[in-house]
PDB file of C-alpha atoms in Angstrom:
ATOM      1  CA  MET Z 776      39.933  21.762  44.007  1.00  0.00           C
ATOM      2  CA  ALA Z 777      38.382  22.296  40.564  1.00  0.00           C
ATOM      3  CA  HIS Z 778      36.027  25.105  40.094  1.00  0.00           C
ATOM      4  CA  SER Z 779      32.537  24.122  39.185  1.00  0.00           C
ATOM      5  CA  GLY Z 780      30.191  26.800  37.863  1.00  0.00           C
ATOM      6  CA  PRO Z 781      26.483  26.590  37.845  1.00  0.00           C
ATOM      7  CA  MET Z 782      26.399  25.393  34.191  1.00  0.00           C
ATOM      8  CA  THR Z 783      29.226  22.745  34.359  1.00  0.00           C
ATOM      9  CA  ASP Z 784      26.740  19.957  35.357  1.00  0.00           C
ATOM     10  CA  TRP Z 785      25.507  18.566  32.127  1.00  0.00           C
ATOM     11  CA  ARG Z 786      22.408  17.430  33.815  1.00  0.00           C
ATOM     12  CA  LYS Z 787      21.184  20.857  34.376  1.00  0.00           C
ATOM     13  CA  ALA Z 788      21.587  21.624  30.560  1.00  0.00           C
ATOM     14  CA  LYS Z 789      19.097  18.783  29.515  1.00  0.00           C
ATOM     15  CA  LEU Z 790      16.411  19.850  27.089  1.00  0.00           C
ATOM     16  CA  PRO Z 791      12.877  18.604  27.748  1.00  0.00           C
ATOM     17  CA  VAL Z 792      11.689  15.627  25.749  1.00  0.00           C
ATOM     18  CA  PHE Z 793       9.215  17.872  23.889  1.00  0.00           C
ATOM     19  CA  ALA Z 794      12.118  19.889  22.501  1.00  0.00           C
ATOM     20  CA  PHE Z 795      13.225  16.715  20.550  1.00  0.00           C
ATOM     21  CA  LEU Z 796       9.753  15.776  19.563  1.00  0.00           C
ATOM     22  CA  ALA Z 797       8.599  19.206  18.462  1.00  0.00           C
ATOM     23  CA  PRO Z 798      10.086  19.395  14.951  1.00  0.00           C
ATOM     24  CA  ALA Z 799       8.620  16.147  13.891  1.00  0.00           C
ATOM     25  CA  THR Z 800       5.252  16.836  15.661  1.00  0.00           C
ATOM     26  CA  ILE Z 801       4.986  20.273  13.922  1.00  0.00           C
ATOM     27  CA  ILE Z 802       5.806  19.019  10.477  1.00  0.00           C
ATOM     28  CA  TYR Z 803       3.441  15.944  10.936  1.00  0.00           C
ATOM     29  CA  THR Z 804       0.628  18.115  12.186  1.00  0.00           C
ATOM     30  CA  LEU Z 805       1.026  20.631   9.494  1.00  0.00           C
ATOM     31  CA  PHE Z 806       1.059  18.290   6.558  1.00  0.00           C
ATOM     32  CA  MET Z 807      -0.916  15.401   7.885  1.00  0.00           C
ATOM     33  CA  ILE Z 808      -3.245  16.023  10.773  1.00  0.00           C
ATOM     34  CA  TYR Z 809      -4.474  19.433   9.849  1.00  0.00           C
ATOM     35  CA  PRO Z 810      -5.284  18.563   6.103  1.00  0.00           C
ATOM     36  CA  LEU Z 811      -7.131  15.472   7.411  1.00  0.00           C
ATOM     37  CA  ILE Z 812      -9.245  17.357   9.810  1.00  0.00           C
ATOM     38  CA  ASP Z 813      -9.762  20.137   7.309  1.00  0.00           C
ATOM     39  CA  SER Z 814     -10.934  17.567   4.773  1.00  0.00           C
ATOM     40  CA  ILE Z 815     -13.432  16.113   7.160  1.00  0.00           C
ATOM     41  CA  ARG Z 816     -14.656  19.652   8.048  1.00  0.00           C
ATOM     42  CA  LEU Z 817     -15.166  20.499   4.306  1.00  0.00           C
ATOM     43  CA  SER Z 818     -17.210  17.418   3.804  1.00  0.00           C
ATOM     44  CA  PHE Z 819     -19.995  18.888   5.868  1.00  0.00           C
ATOM     45  CA  TYR Z 820     -20.149  22.007   3.717  1.00  0.00           C
ATOM     46  CA  THR Z 821     -21.133  22.819   0.141  1.00  0.00           C
ATOM     47  CA  THR Z 822     -20.139  25.768  -2.093  1.00  0.00           C
ATOM     48  CA  PRO Z 823     -23.126  26.971  -4.438  1.00  0.00           C
ATOM     49  CA  SER Z 824     -22.105  28.562  -7.637  1.00  0.00           C
ATOM     50  CA  GLY Z 825     -20.934  32.057  -6.818  1.00  0.00           C
ATOM     51  CA  GLY Z 826     -21.961  31.658  -3.152  1.00  0.00           C
ATOM     52  CA  GLU Z 827     -20.301  31.207   0.099  1.00  0.00           C
ATOM     53  CA  MET Z 828     -19.797  27.846   1.895  1.00  0.00           C
ATOM     54  CA  ALA Z 829     -22.948  26.618   3.635  1.00  0.00           C
ATOM     55  CA  PHE Z 830     -23.123  23.939   6.351  1.00  0.00           C
ATOM     56  CA  VAL Z 831     -25.216  20.917   5.050  1.00  0.00           C
ATOM     57  CA  GLY Z 832     -24.430  18.265   7.659  1.00  0.00           C
ATOM     58  CA  PHE Z 833     -24.376  14.773   6.205  1.00  0.00           C
ATOM     59  CA  ASP Z 834     -25.978  15.651   2.883  1.00  0.00           C
ATOM     60  CA  ASN Z 835     -22.674  15.037   0.976  1.00  0.00           C
ATOM     61  CA  TYR Z 836     -22.497  11.657   2.498  1.00  0.00           C
ATOM     62  CA  ARG Z 837     -26.133  10.948   1.589  1.00  0.00           C
ATOM     63  CA  THR Z 838     -25.403  12.144  -1.951  1.00  0.00           C
ATOM     64  CA  ILE Z 839     -22.305   9.789  -2.347  1.00  0.00           C
ATOM     65  CA  LEU Z 840     -23.852   6.701  -0.770  1.00  0.00           C
ATOM     66  CA  GLY Z 841     -27.564   7.372  -1.683  1.00  0.00           C
ATOM     67  CA  ASP Z 842     -27.757   9.096  -5.011  1.00  0.00           C
ATOM     68  CA  PRO Z 843     -28.071   6.372  -7.755  1.00  0.00           C
ATOM     69  CA  ASP Z 844     -25.312   7.872  -9.962  1.00  0.00           C
ATOM     70  CA  TRP Z 845     -22.911   8.676  -7.301  1.00  0.00           C
ATOM     71  CA  SER Z 846     -23.557   5.494  -5.297  1.00  0.00           C
ATOM     72  CA  ALA Z 847     -22.916   3.203  -8.304  1.00  0.00           C
ATOM     73  CA  THR Z 848     -19.667   5.078  -9.030  1.00  0.00           C
ATOM     74  CA  PHE Z 849     -18.576   4.818  -5.395  1.00  0.00           C
ATOM     75  CA  TRP Z 850     -19.240   1.204  -4.787  1.00  0.00           C
ATOM     76  CA  ASN Z 851     -17.689   0.336  -8.160  1.00  0.00           C
ATOM     77  CA  SER Z 852     -14.420   2.069  -7.032  1.00  0.00           C
ATOM     78  CA  PHE Z 853     -14.698   0.380  -3.662  1.00  0.00           C
ATOM     79  CA  TRP Z 854     -15.010  -3.130  -4.963  1.00  0.00           C
ATOM     80  CA  ASN Z 855     -12.303  -2.512  -7.570  1.00  0.00           C
ATOM     81  CA  ASN Z 856     -10.092  -1.436  -4.685  1.00  0.00           C
ATOM     82  CA  MET Z 857     -10.972  -4.503  -2.790  1.00  0.00           C
ATOM     83  CA  LYS Z 858      -9.978  -6.665  -5.754  1.00  0.00           C
ATOM     84  CA  PHE Z 859      -6.741  -4.696  -6.061  1.00  0.00           C
ATOM     85  CA  PHE Z 860      -5.972  -5.407  -2.476  1.00  0.00           C
ATOM     86  CA  ALA Z 861      -6.963  -9.025  -2.731  1.00  0.00           C
ATOM     87  CA  VAL Z 862      -4.364  -9.564  -5.591  1.00  0.00           C
ATOM     88  CA  HIS Z 863      -1.606  -8.038  -3.424  1.00  0.00           C
ATOM     89  CA  MET Z 864      -2.590 -10.132  -0.432  1.00  0.00           C
ATOM     90  CA  LEU Z 865      -2.892 -13.387  -2.299  1.00  0.00           C
ATOM     91  CA  VAL Z 866       0.193 -12.869  -4.709  1.00  0.00           C
ATOM     92  CA  GLN Z 867       2.532 -10.153  -3.531  1.00  0.00           C
ATOM     93  CA  ASN Z 868       2.752 -11.070   0.162  1.00  0.00           C
ATOM     94  CA  PRO Z 869       3.060 -14.945  -0.326  1.00  0.00           C
ATOM     95  CA  ILE Z 870       5.704 -14.314  -2.936  1.00  0.00           C
ATOM     96  CA  GLY Z 871       7.498 -11.975  -0.501  1.00  0.00           C
ATOM     97  CA  ILE Z 872       7.416 -14.590   2.203  1.00  0.00           C
ATOM     98  CA  ALA Z 873       8.794 -17.344  -0.248  1.00  0.00           C
ATOM     99  CA  LEU Z 874      11.645 -15.062  -1.489  1.00  0.00           C
ATOM    100  CA  ALA Z 875      12.445 -13.906   2.110  1.00  0.00           C
ATOM    101  CA  GLY Z 876      12.745 -17.615   3.050  1.00  0.00           C
ATOM    102  CA  ILE Z 877      14.981 -18.452   0.137  1.00  0.00           C
ATOM    103  CA  LEU Z 878      17.194 -15.509   0.803  1.00  0.00           C
ATOM    104  CA  SER Z 879      17.551 -16.510   4.414  1.00  0.00           C
ATOM    105  CA  LEU Z 880      19.042 -20.037   3.397  1.00  0.00           C
ATOM    106  CA  PRO Z 881      22.673 -20.052   4.743  1.00  0.00           C
ATOM    107  CA  GLN Z 882      24.056 -21.955   1.813  1.00  0.00           C
ATOM    108  CA  LEU Z 883      22.610 -19.562  -0.847  1.00  0.00           C
ATOM    109  CA  ARG Z 884      25.222 -17.872  -3.052  1.00  0.00           C
ATOM    110  CA  PHE Z 885      25.025 -14.381  -4.386  1.00  0.00           C
ATOM    111  CA  ARG Z 886      22.392 -13.455  -1.780  1.00  0.00           C
ATOM    112  CA  ASN Z 887      23.095  -9.803  -1.872  1.00  0.00           C
ATOM    113  CA  THR Z 888      22.854  -9.679  -5.660  1.00  0.00           C
ATOM    114  CA  TYR Z 889      19.427 -11.332  -5.579  1.00  0.00           C
ATOM    115  CA  ARG Z 890      18.288  -9.052  -2.863  1.00  0.00           C
ATOM    116  CA  THR Z 891      19.414  -5.996  -4.788  1.00  0.00           C
ATOM    117  CA  MET Z 892      17.667  -7.181  -7.968  1.00  0.00           C
ATOM    118  CA  MET Z 893      14.384  -7.689  -6.205  1.00  0.00           C
ATOM    119  CA  ILE Z 894      14.313  -4.306  -4.401  1.00  0.00           C
ATOM    120  CA  MET Z 895      15.308  -2.253  -7.595  1.00  0.00           C
ATOM    121  CA  PRO Z 896      11.800  -1.920  -8.950  1.00  0.00           C
ATOM    122  CA  THR Z 897      10.579  -0.309  -5.882  1.00  0.00           C
ATOM    123  CA  MET Z 898      13.058   2.623  -6.690  1.00  0.00           C
ATOM    124  CA  LEU Z 899      11.647   3.253 -10.004  1.00  0.00           C
ATOM    125  CA  SER Z 900       9.056   6.009 -10.706  1.00  0.00           C
ATOM    126  CA  VAL Z 901       5.585   4.709 -11.035  1.00  0.00           C
ATOM    127  CA  VAL Z 902       5.108   6.677 -14.292  1.00  0.00           C
ATOM    128  CA  ILE Z 903       8.180   4.906 -15.799  1.00  0.00           C
ATOM    129  CA  VAL Z 904       6.832   1.523 -14.569  1.00  0.00           C
ATOM    130  CA  GLY Z 905       3.467   2.103 -16.140  1.00  0.00           C
ATOM    131  CA  PHE Z 906       5.051   3.308 -19.355  1.00  0.00           C
ATOM    132  CA  ILE Z 907       7.304   0.398 -19.605  1.00  0.00           C
ATOM    133  CA  TRP Z 908       4.623  -2.183 -19.092  1.00  0.00           C
ATOM    134  CA  GLN Z 909       2.301  -0.480 -21.627  1.00  0.00           C
ATOM    135  CA  LEU Z 910       5.057  -0.899 -24.119  1.00  0.00           C
ATOM    136  CA  ILE Z 911       5.547  -4.558 -23.114  1.00  0.00           C
ATOM    137  CA  LEU Z 912       1.881  -5.348 -23.266  1.00  0.00           C
ATOM    138  CA  SER Z 913       0.895  -3.505 -26.377  1.00  0.00           C
ATOM    139  CA  PRO Z 914      -0.644  -5.824 -28.837  1.00  0.00           C
ATOM    140  CA  VAL Z 915       0.779  -3.639 -31.668  1.00  0.00           C
ATOM    141  CA  TRP Z 916       4.442  -3.233 -30.817  1.00  0.00           C
ATOM    142  CA  GLY Z 917       4.872  -4.892 -27.395  1.00  0.00           C
ATOM    143  CA  VAL Z 918       7.388  -7.652 -26.787  1.00  0.00           C
ATOM    144  CA  GLY Z 919       5.065  -9.545 -24.412  1.00  0.00           C
ATOM    145  CA  VAL Z 920       3.756 -11.676 -27.287  1.00  0.00           C
ATOM    146  CA  ASP Z 921       7.341 -12.619 -28.262  1.00  0.00           C
ATOM    147  CA  ILE Z 922       8.270 -13.564 -24.744  1.00  0.00           C
ATOM    148  CA  LEU Z 923       5.241 -15.881 -24.487  1.00  0.00           C
ATOM    149  CA  ASP Z 924       6.076 -17.311 -27.924  1.00  0.00           C
ATOM    150  CA  ILE Z 925       9.363 -18.492 -26.561  1.00  0.00           C
ATOM    151  CA  PHE Z 926       7.552 -20.669 -24.074  1.00  0.00           C
ATOM    152  CA  GLY Z 927       4.912 -21.797 -26.727  1.00  0.00           C
ATOM    153  CA  LEU Z 928       2.208 -19.597 -24.991  1.00  0.00           C
ATOM    154  CA  LYS Z 929       1.612 -17.073 -27.878  1.00  0.00           C
ATOM    155  CA  SER Z 930      -1.971 -17.980 -28.165  1.00  0.00           C
ATOM    156  CA  LEU Z 931      -2.657 -16.774 -24.426  1.00  0.00           C
ATOM    157  CA  PHE Z 932      -1.598 -13.080 -25.314  1.00  0.00           C
ATOM    158  CA  GLY Z 933      -4.384 -10.544 -25.691  1.00  0.00           C
ATOM    159  CA  PRO Z 934      -4.948  -6.858 -25.042  1.00  0.00           C
ATOM    160  CA  TRP Z 935      -5.175  -7.348 -21.353  1.00  0.00           C
ATOM    161  CA  LEU Z 936      -4.988  -3.576 -20.507  1.00  0.00           C
ATOM    162  CA  GLY Z 937      -7.853  -2.913 -23.002  1.00  0.00           C
ATOM    163  CA  LYS Z 938     -10.409  -5.471 -21.754  1.00  0.00           C
ATOM    164  CA  GLU Z 939     -12.772  -4.674 -18.990  1.00  0.00           C
ATOM    165  CA  GLY Z 940     -12.384  -8.199 -17.496  1.00  0.00           C
ATOM    166  CA  SER Z 941      -8.603  -8.121 -17.317  1.00  0.00           C
ATOM    167  CA  ALA Z 942      -7.455  -4.635 -17.125  1.00  0.00           C
ATOM    168  CA  LEU Z 943      -7.555  -4.311 -13.236  1.00  0.00           C
ATOM    169  CA  ILE Z 944      -6.027  -7.765 -12.674  1.00  0.00           C
ATOM    170  CA  THR Z 945      -3.273  -6.795 -15.151  1.00  0.00           C
ATOM    171  CA  LEU Z 946      -2.467  -3.509 -13.311  1.00  0.00           C
ATOM    172  CA  SER Z 947      -2.584  -5.384  -9.991  1.00  0.00           C
ATOM    173  CA  PHE Z 948       0.153  -7.658 -11.122  1.00  0.00           C
ATOM    174  CA  ILE Z 949       2.191  -4.749 -12.443  1.00  0.00           C
ATOM    175  CA  SER Z 950       1.862  -3.200  -9.062  1.00  0.00           C
ATOM    176  CA  VAL Z 951       2.924  -6.439  -7.434  1.00  0.00           C
ATOM    177  CA  TRP Z 952       5.998  -6.751  -9.637  1.00  0.00           C
ATOM    178  CA  GLN Z 953       7.072  -3.207  -8.571  1.00  0.00           C
ATOM    179  CA  TRP Z 954       6.441  -3.409  -4.797  1.00  0.00           C
ATOM    180  CA  VAL Z 955       7.089  -7.049  -3.881  1.00  0.00           C
ATOM    181  CA  GLY Z 956      10.486  -6.082  -2.599  1.00  0.00           C
ATOM    182  CA  ILE Z 957       8.918  -4.242   0.341  1.00  0.00           C
ATOM    183  CA  PRO Z 958       7.305  -7.201   2.094  1.00  0.00           C
ATOM    184  CA  LEU Z 959      10.338  -9.244   1.016  1.00  0.00           C
ATOM    185  CA  MET Z 960      12.771  -7.009   2.939  1.00  0.00           C
ATOM    186  CA  LEU Z 961      10.649  -6.592   5.981  1.00  0.00           C
ATOM    187  CA  ILE Z 962      10.087 -10.313   6.278  1.00  0.00           C
ATOM    188  CA  TYR Z 963      13.784 -11.057   5.629  1.00  0.00           C
ATOM    189  CA  ALA Z 964      14.868  -8.791   8.230  1.00  0.00           C
ATOM    190  CA  ALA Z 965      12.532 -10.583  10.695  1.00  0.00           C
ATOM    191  CA  LEU Z 966      13.892 -13.897   9.663  1.00  0.00           C
ATOM    192  CA  LEU Z 967      17.413 -12.734  10.370  1.00  0.00           C
ATOM    193  CA  ALA Z 968      16.385 -11.852  13.806  1.00  0.00           C
ATOM    194  CA  ILE Z 969      15.463 -15.441  14.790  1.00  0.00           C
ATOM    195  CA  PRO Z 970      18.142 -16.858  17.032  1.00  0.00           C
ATOM    196  CA  ASP Z 971      20.456 -19.508  15.215  1.00  0.00           C
ATOM    197  CA  ASP Z 972      20.040 -21.896  18.176  1.00  0.00           C
ATOM    198  CA  LEU Z 973      16.493 -22.587  17.271  1.00  0.00           C
ATOM    199  CA  VAL Z 974      17.359 -23.452  13.714  1.00  0.00           C
ATOM    200  CA  ASP Z 975      20.442 -25.433  14.401  1.00  0.00           C
ATOM    201  CA  ALA Z 976      18.497 -27.546  16.999  1.00  0.00           C
ATOM    202  CA  ALA Z 977      15.791 -28.268  14.521  1.00  0.00           C
ATOM    203  CA  ILE Z 978      18.497 -29.208  11.829  1.00  0.00           C
ATOM    204  CA  VAL Z 979      20.309 -31.636  14.275  1.00  0.00           C
ATOM    205  CA  ASP Z 980      16.871 -33.288  14.959  1.00  0.00           C
ATOM    206  CA  GLY Z 981      16.629 -34.049  11.225  1.00  0.00           C
ATOM    207  CA  ALA Z 982      14.320 -31.337   9.988  1.00  0.00           C
ATOM    208  CA  THR Z 983      14.826 -30.108   6.412  1.00  0.00           C
ATOM    209  CA  HIS Z 984      15.116 -26.459   5.651  1.00  0.00           C
ATOM    210  CA  PHE Z 985      11.561 -26.320   4.372  1.00  0.00           C
ATOM    211  CA  GLU Z 986      10.185 -27.867   7.584  1.00  0.00           C
ATOM    212  CA  VAL Z 987      12.399 -25.450   9.679  1.00  0.00           C
ATOM    213  CA  PHE Z 988      10.854 -22.478   7.643  1.00  0.00           C
ATOM    214  CA  LEU Z 989       7.203 -23.907   7.899  1.00  0.00           C
ATOM    215  CA  HIS Z 990       7.261 -24.827  11.612  1.00  0.00           C
ATOM    216  CA  ILE Z 991       9.679 -22.617  13.274  1.00  0.00           C
ATOM    217  CA  LYS Z 992      10.512 -19.481  11.161  1.00  0.00           C
ATOM    218  CA  LEU Z 993       7.032 -18.690   9.847  1.00  0.00           C
ATOM    219  CA  PRO Z 994       5.297 -18.705  13.099  1.00  0.00           C
ATOM    220  CA  LEU Z 995       7.912 -16.466  14.598  1.00  0.00           C
ATOM    221  CA  VAL Z 996       7.565 -13.903  11.829  1.00  0.00           C
ATOM    222  CA  LEU Z 997       3.820 -13.860  11.784  1.00  0.00           C
ATOM    223  CA  PRO Z 998       3.573 -10.512  13.527  1.00  0.00           C
ATOM    224  CA  THR Z 999       5.733  -8.977  10.696  1.00  0.00           C
ATOM    225  CA  VAL Z1000       3.580 -10.734   8.201  1.00  0.00           C
ATOM    226  CA  ALA Z1001       0.465  -9.129   9.731  1.00  0.00           C
ATOM    227  CA  MET Z1002       2.115  -5.729   9.846  1.00  0.00           C
ATOM    228  CA  VAL Z1003       2.924  -6.160   5.948  1.00  0.00           C
ATOM    229  CA  SER Z1004      -0.759  -7.037   5.464  1.00  0.00           C
ATOM    230  CA  ILE Z1005      -2.012  -3.858   7.016  1.00  0.00           C
ATOM    231  CA  LEU Z1006       0.556  -1.816   5.293  1.00  0.00           C
ATOM    232  CA  THR Z1007      -0.543  -3.390   2.038  1.00  0.00           C
ATOM    233  CA  PHE Z1008      -4.192  -2.573   2.864  1.00  0.00           C
ATOM    234  CA  VAL Z1009      -3.461   1.139   3.638  1.00  0.00           C
ATOM    235  CA  GLY Z1010      -1.170   1.497   0.632  1.00  0.00           C
ATOM    236  CA  ASN Z1011      -3.738  -0.217  -1.788  1.00  0.00           C
ATOM    237  CA  PHE Z1012      -6.505   1.970  -0.589  1.00  0.00           C
ATOM    238  CA  ASN Z1013      -4.383   5.088  -1.000  1.00  0.00           C
ATOM    239  CA  ALA Z1014      -3.268   3.909  -4.518  1.00  0.00           C
ATOM    240  CA  PHE Z1015      -3.735   6.338  -7.395  1.00  0.00           C
ATOM    241  CA  ASP Z1016      -0.419   6.957  -9.486  1.00  0.00           C
ATOM    242  CA  LEU Z1017      -0.186   3.608 -11.393  1.00  0.00           C
ATOM    243  CA  ILE Z1018      -3.847   3.586 -12.467  1.00  0.00           C
ATOM    244  CA  TYR Z1019      -3.656   7.316 -13.428  1.00  0.00           C
ATOM    245  CA  ALA Z1020      -0.318   6.807 -15.220  1.00  0.00           C
ATOM    246  CA  VAL Z1021      -1.600   3.886 -17.330  1.00  0.00           C
ATOM    247  CA  LYS Z1022      -5.386   4.406 -17.756  1.00  0.00           C
ATOM    248  CA  GLY Z1023      -5.798   8.088 -16.894  1.00  0.00           C
ATOM    249  CA  ALA Z1024      -8.238   9.822 -14.486  1.00  0.00           C
ATOM    250  CA  LEU Z1025     -11.227   8.079 -16.254  1.00  0.00           C
ATOM    251  CA  ALA Z1026      -9.648   4.662 -15.288  1.00  0.00           C
ATOM    252  CA  GLY Z1027     -10.955   2.775 -18.410  1.00  0.00           C
ATOM    253  CA  PRO Z1028     -12.038   0.864 -20.079  1.00  0.00           C
ATOM    254  CA  ASN Z1029     -15.508   1.916 -18.830  1.00  0.00           C
ATOM    255  CA  PHE Z1030     -14.306   2.556 -15.332  1.00  0.00           C
ATOM    256  CA  SER Z1031     -13.254  -0.962 -14.912  1.00  0.00           C
ATOM    257  CA  THR Z1032     -10.011   0.087 -13.250  1.00  0.00           C
ATOM    258  CA  ASP Z1033     -11.505   2.944 -11.231  1.00  0.00           C
ATOM    259  CA  ILE Z1034     -10.457   2.834  -7.541  1.00  0.00           C
ATOM    260  CA  MET Z1035     -10.949   5.104  -4.530  1.00  0.00           C
ATOM    261  CA  GLY Z1036      -7.908   7.343  -5.362  1.00  0.00           C
ATOM    262  CA  THR Z1037      -9.034   7.987  -9.013  1.00  0.00           C
ATOM    263  CA  LEU Z1038     -12.574   8.613  -8.019  1.00  0.00           C
ATOM    264  CA  PHE Z1039     -11.418  11.226  -5.437  1.00  0.00           C
ATOM    265  CA  TYR Z1040      -9.258  12.841  -8.079  1.00  0.00           C
ATOM    266  CA  ARG Z1041     -12.157  13.307 -10.606  1.00  0.00           C
ATOM    267  CA  THR Z1042     -14.593  14.420  -7.910  1.00  0.00           C
ATOM    268  CA  PHE Z1043     -12.343  16.994  -6.285  1.00  0.00           C
ATOM    269  CA  PHE Z1044     -10.463  18.447  -9.261  1.00  0.00           C
ATOM    270  CA  GLY Z1045     -12.824  17.553 -12.102  1.00  0.00           C
ATOM    271  CA  TYR Z1046     -11.869  16.019 -15.389  1.00  0.00           C
ATOM    272  CA  GLN Z1047     -12.884  16.838 -18.916  1.00  0.00           C
ATOM    273  CA  LEU Z1048     -16.642  17.674 -18.962  1.00  0.00           C
ATOM    274  CA  GLN Z1049     -17.013  16.856 -15.210  1.00  0.00           C
ATOM    275  CA  LEU Z1050     -16.598  19.852 -12.872  1.00  0.00           C
ATOM    276  CA  GLY Z1051     -14.709  19.507  -9.702  1.00  0.00           C
ATOM    277  CA  ASP Z1052     -16.596  19.769  -6.321  1.00  0.00           C
ATOM    278  CA  PRO Z1053     -14.326  20.137  -3.389  1.00  0.00           C
ATOM    279  CA  SER Z1054     -17.015  19.342  -0.852  1.00  0.00           C
ATOM    280  CA  LEU Z1055     -17.906  16.028  -2.494  1.00  0.00           C
ATOM    281  CA  GLY Z1056     -14.211  15.296  -3.075  1.00  0.00           C
ATOM    282  CA  ALA Z1057     -13.646  15.851   0.652  1.00  0.00           C
ATOM    283  CA  THR Z1058     -16.418  13.473   1.298  1.00  0.00           C
ATOM    284  CA  VAL Z1059     -14.842  10.801  -0.834  1.00  0.00           C
ATOM    285  CA  ALA Z1060     -11.562  11.349   1.001  1.00  0.00           C
ATOM    286  CA  SER Z1061     -13.189  11.151   4.379  1.00  0.00           C
ATOM    287  CA  LEU Z1062     -14.847   7.841   3.462  1.00  0.00           C
ATOM    288  CA  MET Z1063     -11.468   6.503   2.231  1.00  0.00           C
ATOM    289  CA  PHE Z1064     -10.093   7.593   5.766  1.00  0.00           C
ATOM    290  CA  LEU Z1065     -12.922   5.718   7.491  1.00  0.00           C
ATOM    291  CA  ILE Z1066     -12.314   2.548   5.456  1.00  0.00           C
ATOM    292  CA  ILE Z1067      -8.700   2.632   6.155  1.00  0.00           C
ATOM    293  CA  LEU Z1068      -9.260   3.421   9.815  1.00  0.00           C
ATOM    294  CA  ALA Z1069     -11.616   0.374  10.098  1.00  0.00           C
ATOM    295  CA  GLY Z1070      -9.000  -1.877   8.621  1.00  0.00           C
ATOM    296  CA  VAL Z1071      -6.282  -0.578  10.917  1.00  0.00           C
ATOM    297  CA  LEU Z1072      -8.543  -1.000  14.037  1.00  0.00           C
ATOM    298  CA  PHE Z1073      -9.480  -4.536  12.923  1.00  0.00           C
ATOM    299  CA  TYR Z1074      -5.641  -5.303  12.718  1.00  0.00           C
ATOM    300  CA  LEU Z1075      -4.935  -3.820  16.126  1.00  0.00           C
ATOM    301  CA  PHE Z1076      -7.688  -5.288  18.112  1.00  0.00           C
ATOM    302  CA  ALA Z1077      -8.407  -8.577  16.262  1.00  0.00           C
ATOM    303  CA  VAL Z1078      -5.031  -9.692  14.661  1.00  0.00           C
ATOM    304  CA  GLN Z1079      -2.187  -8.100  16.637  1.00  0.00           C
ATOM    305  CA  ARG Z1080      -3.390  -9.549  20.073  1.00  0.00           C
ATOM    306  CA  ARG Z1081      -3.730 -13.103  18.616  1.00  0.00           C
ATOM    307  CA  LEU Z1082      -0.076 -12.871  17.220  1.00  0.00           C
ATOM    308  CA  ALA Z1083       1.506 -11.553  20.432  1.00  0.00           C
ATOM    309  CA  ARG Z1084       2.159 -15.133  21.768  1.00  0.00           C
ATOM    310  CA  TYR Z1085       4.373 -15.929  18.732  1.00  0.00           C
ATOM    311  CA  GLN Z1086       6.785 -13.128  19.631  1.00  0.00           C
ATOM    312  CA  LEU Z1087      10.180 -14.027  21.196  1.00  0.00           C
TER     313      LEU Z1087
END
């Protein structure tokens, strides 16, 4: 009879579930939850010149939202951020859906090559992307005018990054070019998960590939499209690096490309003649968090529940 000691049963050596969750929980709390809570706490204080921090309640929020100068700057950045998000929703995500549908076609050749080419811009540094597009769109030495000239559209070229009316839209399209691969891959993965039996049955009934995509595949991937939409919302309202790399912290011309991220940077750290104010900067960050939270809650309670019936 084999000897069985008290520790030979593997079930007795099982670690509690928390032991597996603890490393990720500690890291996430240390670098995400604690800074968020501390930023919200800081937004209720002020630091007079050479003095100690003093509790001021909602005074910082009243300053940002009620003071004429601060309020105009805040709402300008907010609506610019909304335009930035709208371009991504109306251009990036539909292109991602269309490209994912094309890549899912069974007869498409070189599928892996196309997929790699479309995802490559997402691996580039935002600073590099901004520098490249500045060179392309430069009215002095850029190649953009030559590319348009090939198609007979040279007259349409202009200093798009230097005009108040076109700078933000141009930067939005640059961002779309870089990040369209993310919704593409997420929706493509969802399309691959659709059972072949559904598609084959529709093809046998005489449906074209476009009709199959429109009436069968697209409704089934709507939950993924909704998830991509909320990720786009969160990402756009956390955006900063592309605007900063191309237009700097002042987000010119005349703050026409100023978004919440660049406003937070100038407010918290200061820039040129503007002195930084950590308390007002934390207030801007807290307002950004509330805006993102409102969008996420809207998705969870108003969108996700409606789309649940489409899931397989």
